[in-house]
C-alpha cells in the first residue's frame, strides 16, 4: 500500500515536471496539448494545474483563448 502511494506521487511529480517544462517552452500551450504531451487525461492535467496554481507555481495571464501560462520562478526556487 505504501509502495503504491510512493509510486503514485513520483508519477504525479514527473507529470508536474513535464507540464512546467512544456509551459516554459510554449507559454500559450493548451490543456489539450499538455494532455497529449504528458499522456494524462484532460481532467488529470486540469487537476495538476490546479495544484500548481494553488501552490503559487503557475499562473494564468489573460483569457483562456488568448492568454498564456506564467511560471512563478520565486516559488520554483522555494521548492528546489
mmCIF file with all atom_site columns, C-alpha atoms in Angstrom:
data_model
loop_
_atom_site.group_PDB
_atom_site.id
_atom_site.type_symbol
_atom_site.label_atom_id
_atom_site.label_alt_id
_atom_site.label_comp_id
_atom_site.label_asym_id
_atom_site.label_entity_id
_atom_site.label_seq_id
_atom_site.pdbx_PDB_ins_code
_atom_site.Cartn_x
_atom_site.Cartn_y
_atom_site.Cartn_z
_atom_site.occupancy
_atom_site.B_iso_or_equiv
_atom_site.pdbx_formal_charge
_atom_site.auth_seq_id
_atom_site.auth_comp_id
_atom_site.auth_asym_id
_atom_site.auth_atom_id
_atom_site.pdbx_PDB_model_num
ATOM 1  C CA . UNK A 1 1  ? 0.000  0.000  0.000   1.00 0.00 ? 1  UNK A CA 1
ATOM 2  C CA . UNK A 1 2  ? 2.782  2.467  0.904   1.00 0.00 ? 2  UNK A CA 1
ATOM 3  C CA . UNK A 1 3  ? 4.770  1.471  -2.182  1.00 0.00 ? 3  UNK A CA 1
ATOM 4  C CA . UNK A 1 4  ? 1.741  2.169  -4.369  1.00 0.00 ? 4  UNK A CA 1
ATOM 5  C CA . UNK A 1 5  ? 1.336  5.637  -2.848  1.00 0.00 ? 5  UNK A CA 1
ATOM 6  C CA . UNK A 1 6  ? 5.044  6.419  -3.337  1.00 0.00 ? 6  UNK A CA 1
ATOM 7  C CA . UNK A 1 7  ? 4.825  5.324  -6.976  1.00 0.00 ? 7  UNK A CA 1
ATOM 8  C CA . UNK A 1 8  ? 1.705  7.435  -7.476  1.00 0.00 ? 8  UNK A CA 1
ATOM 9  C CA . UNK A 1 9  ? 3.407  10.509 -6.013  1.00 0.00 ? 9  UNK A CA 1
ATOM 10 C CA . UNK A 1 10 ? 6.512  10.023 -8.186  1.00 0.00 ? 10 UNK A CA 1
ATOM 11 C CA . UNK A 1 11 ? 4.277  9.755  -11.256 1.00 0.00 ? 11 UNK A CA 1
ATOM 12 C CA . UNK A 1 12 ? 2.483  12.975 -10.272 1.00 0.00 ? 12 UNK A CA 1
ATOM 13 C CA . UNK A 1 13 ? 5.822  14.686 -9.725  1.00 0.00 ? 13 UNK A CA 1
ATOM 14 C CA . UNK A 1 14 ? 7.061  13.660 -13.175 1.00 0.00 ? 14 UNK A CA 1
ATOM 15 C CA . UNK A 1 15 ? 3.813  14.883 -14.719 1.00 0.00 ? 15 UNK A CA 1
ATOM 16 C CA . UNK A 1 16 ? 4.182  18.256 -12.966 1.00 0.00 ? 16 UNK A CA 1
ATOM 17 C CA . UNK A 1 17 ? 7.766  18.499 -14.226 1.00 0.00 ? 17 UNK A CA 1
ATOM 18 C CA . UNK A 1 18 ? 6.614  17.749 -17.783 1.00 0.00 ? 18 UNK A CA 1
ATOM 19 C CA . UNK A 1 19 ? 3.895  20.402 -17.514 1.00 0.00 ? 19 UNK A CA 1
ATOM 20 C CA . UNK A 1 20 ? 6.323  23.022 -16.185 1.00 0.00 ? 20 UNK A CA 1
ATOM 21 C CA . UNK A 1 21 ? 8.864  22.173 -18.883 1.00 0.00 ? 21 UNK A CA 1
ATOM 22 C CA . UNK A 1 22 ? 6.236  22.425 -21.636 1.00 0.00 ? 22 UNK A CA 1
ATOM 23 C CA . UNK A 1 23 ? 4.944  25.742 -20.279 1.00 0.00 ? 23 UNK A CA 1
ATOM 24 C CA . UNK A 1 24 ? 8.496  27.108 -20.221 1.00 0.00 ? 24 UNK A CA 1
ATOM 25 C CA . UNK A 1 25 ? 8.931  26.219 -23.900 1.00 0.00 ? 25 UNK A CA 1
ATOM 26 C CA . UNK A 1 26 ? 5.425  27.270 -25.003 1.00 0.00 ? 26 UNK A CA 1
ATOM 27 C CA . UNK A 1 27 ? 3.617  29.580 -22.542 1.00 0.00 ? 27 UNK A CA 1
ATOM 28 C CA . UNK A 1 28 ? 0.480  29.574 -24.706 1.00 0.00 ? 28 UNK A CA 1
ATOM 29 C CA . UNK A 1 29 ? 0.181  25.749 -24.656 1.00 0.00 ? 29 UNK A CA 1
ATOM 30 C CA . UNK A 1 30 ? -3.345 24.416 -24.194 1.00 0.00 ? 30 UNK A CA 1
ATOM 31 C CA . UNK A 1 31 ? -4.531 21.920 -21.620 1.00 0.00 ? 31 UNK A CA 1
ATOM 32 C CA . UNK A 1 32 ? -5.422 19.607 -24.512 1.00 0.00 ? 32 UNK A CA 1
ATOM 33 C CA . UNK A 1 33 ? -1.853 19.775 -25.817 1.00 0.00 ? 33 UNK A CA 1
ATOM 34 C CA . UNK A 1 34 ? -0.484 19.197 -22.309 1.00 0.00 ? 34 UNK A CA 1
ATOM 35 C CA . UNK A 1 35 ? -2.750 16.158 -22.063 1.00 0.00 ? 35 UNK A CA 1
ATOM 36 C CA . UNK A 1 36 ? -1.371 14.733 -25.313 1.00 0.00 ? 36 UNK A CA 1
ATOM 37 C CA . UNK A 1 37 ? 2.212  15.556 -24.338 1.00 0.00 ? 37 UNK A CA 1
ATOM 38 C CA . UNK A 1 38 ? 2.052  14.025 -20.859 1.00 0.00 ? 38 UNK A CA 1
ATOM 39 C CA . UNK A 1 39 ? -0.246 11.141 -21.812 1.00 0.00 ? 39 UNK A CA 1
ATOM 40 C CA . UNK A 1 40 ? -2.556 12.155 -18.963 1.00 0.00 ? 40 UNK A CA 1
ATOM 41 C CA . UNK A 1 41 ? -6.290 12.787 -19.313 1.00 0.00 ? 41 UNK A CA 1
ATOM 42 C CA . UNK A 1 42 ? -7.530 16.360 -19.668 1.00 0.00 ? 42 UNK A CA 1
ATOM 43 C CA . UNK A 1 43 ? -9.088 16.088 -16.202 1.00 0.00 ? 43 UNK A CA 1
ATOM 44 C CA . UNK A 1 44 ? -5.739 14.850 -14.871 1.00 0.00 ? 44 UNK A CA 1
ATOM 45 C CA . UNK A 1 45 ? -3.898 17.804 -16.407 1.00 0.00 ? 45 UNK A CA 1
ATOM 46 C CA . UNK A 1 46 ? -6.538 20.194 -15.026 1.00 0.00 ? 46 UNK A CA 1
ATOM 47 C CA . UNK A 1 47 ? -6.011 18.655 -11.570 1.00 0.00 ? 47 UNK A CA 1
ATOM 48 C CA . UNK A 1 48 ? -2.228 19.034 -11.843 1.00 0.00 ? 48 UNK A CA 1
ATOM 49 C CA . UNK A 1 49 ? -2.556 22.645 -13.000 1.00 0.00 ? 49 UNK A CA 1
ATOM 50 C CA . UNK A 1 50 ? -4.938 23.392 -10.121 1.00 0.00 ? 50 UNK A CA 1
ATOM 51 C CA . UNK A 1 51 ? -2.289 22.022 -7.733  1.00 0.00 ? 51 UNK A CA 1
ATOM 52 C CA . UNK A 1 52 ? 0.472  24.095 -9.353  1.00 0.00 ? 52 UNK A CA 1
ATOM 53 C CA . UNK A 1 53 ? -1.734 27.196 -9.211  1.00 0.00 ? 53 UNK A CA 1
ATOM 54 C CA . UNK A 1 54 ? -2.716 26.648 -5.566  1.00 0.00 ? 54 UNK A CA 1
ATOM 55 C CA . UNK A 1 55 ? 0.982  26.256 -4.692  1.00 0.00 ? 55 UNK A CA 1
ATOM 56 C CA . UNK A 1 56 ? 1.671  29.566 -6.447  1.00 0.00 ? 56 UNK A CA 1
ATOM 57 C CA . UNK A 1 57 ? 3.932  27.984 -9.077  1.00 0.00 ? 57 UNK A CA 1
ATOM 58 C CA . UNK A 1 58 ? 1.760  28.539 -12.129 1.00 0.00 ? 58 UNK A CA 1
ATOM 59 C CA . UNK A 1 59 ? -0.442 31.471 -13.047 1.00 0.00 ? 59 UNK A CA 1
ATOM 60 C CA . UNK A 1 60 ? -2.732 32.126 -15.997 1.00 0.00 ? 60 UNK A CA 1
ATOM 61 C CA . UNK A 1 61 ? -2.372 35.532 -17.630 1.00 0.00 ? 61 UNK A CA 1
ATOM 62 C CA . UNK A 1 62 ? -5.230 36.660 -19.852 1.00 0.00 ? 62 UNK A CA 1
ATOM 63 C CA . UNK A 1 63 ? -8.179 34.725 -21.188 1.00 0.00 ? 63 UNK A CA 1
ATOM 64 C CA . UNK A 1 64 ? -8.479 31.016 -21.897 1.00 0.00 ? 64 UNK A CA 1
ATOM 65 C CA . UNK A 1 65 ? -8.287 31.694 -25.628 1.00 0.00 ? 65 UNK A CA 1
ATOM 66 C CA . UNK A 1 66 ? -5.633 34.360 -25.959 1.00 0.00 ? 66 UNK A CA 1
ATOM 67 C CA . UNK A 1 67 ? -3.840 34.073 -22.621 1.00 0.00 ? 67 UNK A CA 1
ATOM 68 C CA . UNK A 1 68 ? -0.699 32.263 -21.576 1.00 0.00 ? 68 UNK A CA 1
ATOM 69 C CA . UNK A 1 69 ? 0.823  30.463 -18.603 1.00 0.00 ? 69 UNK A CA 1
ATOM 70 C CA . UNK A 1 70 ? 3.437  32.046 -16.386 1.00 0.00 ? 70 UNK A CA 1
ATOM 71 C CA . UNK A 1 71 ? 5.765  30.163 -14.057 1.00 0.00 ? 71 UNK A CA 1
ATOM 72 C CA . UNK A 1 72 ? 6.418  31.977 -10.802 1.00 0.00 ? 72 UNK A CA 1
ATOM 73 C CA . UNK A 1 73 ? 10.182 31.453 -10.610 1.00 0.00 ? 73 UNK A CA 1
ATOM 74 C CA . UNK A 1 74 ? 10.459 32.509 -6.962  1.00 0.00 ? 74 UNK A CA 1
ATOM 75 C CA . UNK A 1 75 ? 8.083  29.704 -5.953  1.00 0.00 ? 75 UNK A CA 1
ATOM 76 C CA . UNK A 1 76 ? 10.007 27.238 -8.136  1.00 0.00 ? 76 UNK A CA 1
ATOM 77 C CA . UNK A 1 77 ? 13.229 28.101 -6.312  1.00 0.00 ? 77 UNK A CA 1
ATOM 78 C CA . UNK A 1 78 ? 11.495 27.618 -2.957  1.00 0.00 ? 78 UNK A CA 1
ATOM 79 C CA . UNK A 1 79 ? 10.617 24.053 -3.965  1.00 0.00 ? 79 UNK A CA 1
ATOM 80 C CA . UNK A 1 80 ? 14.137 23.136 -5.058  1.00 0.00 ? 80 UNK A CA 1
#
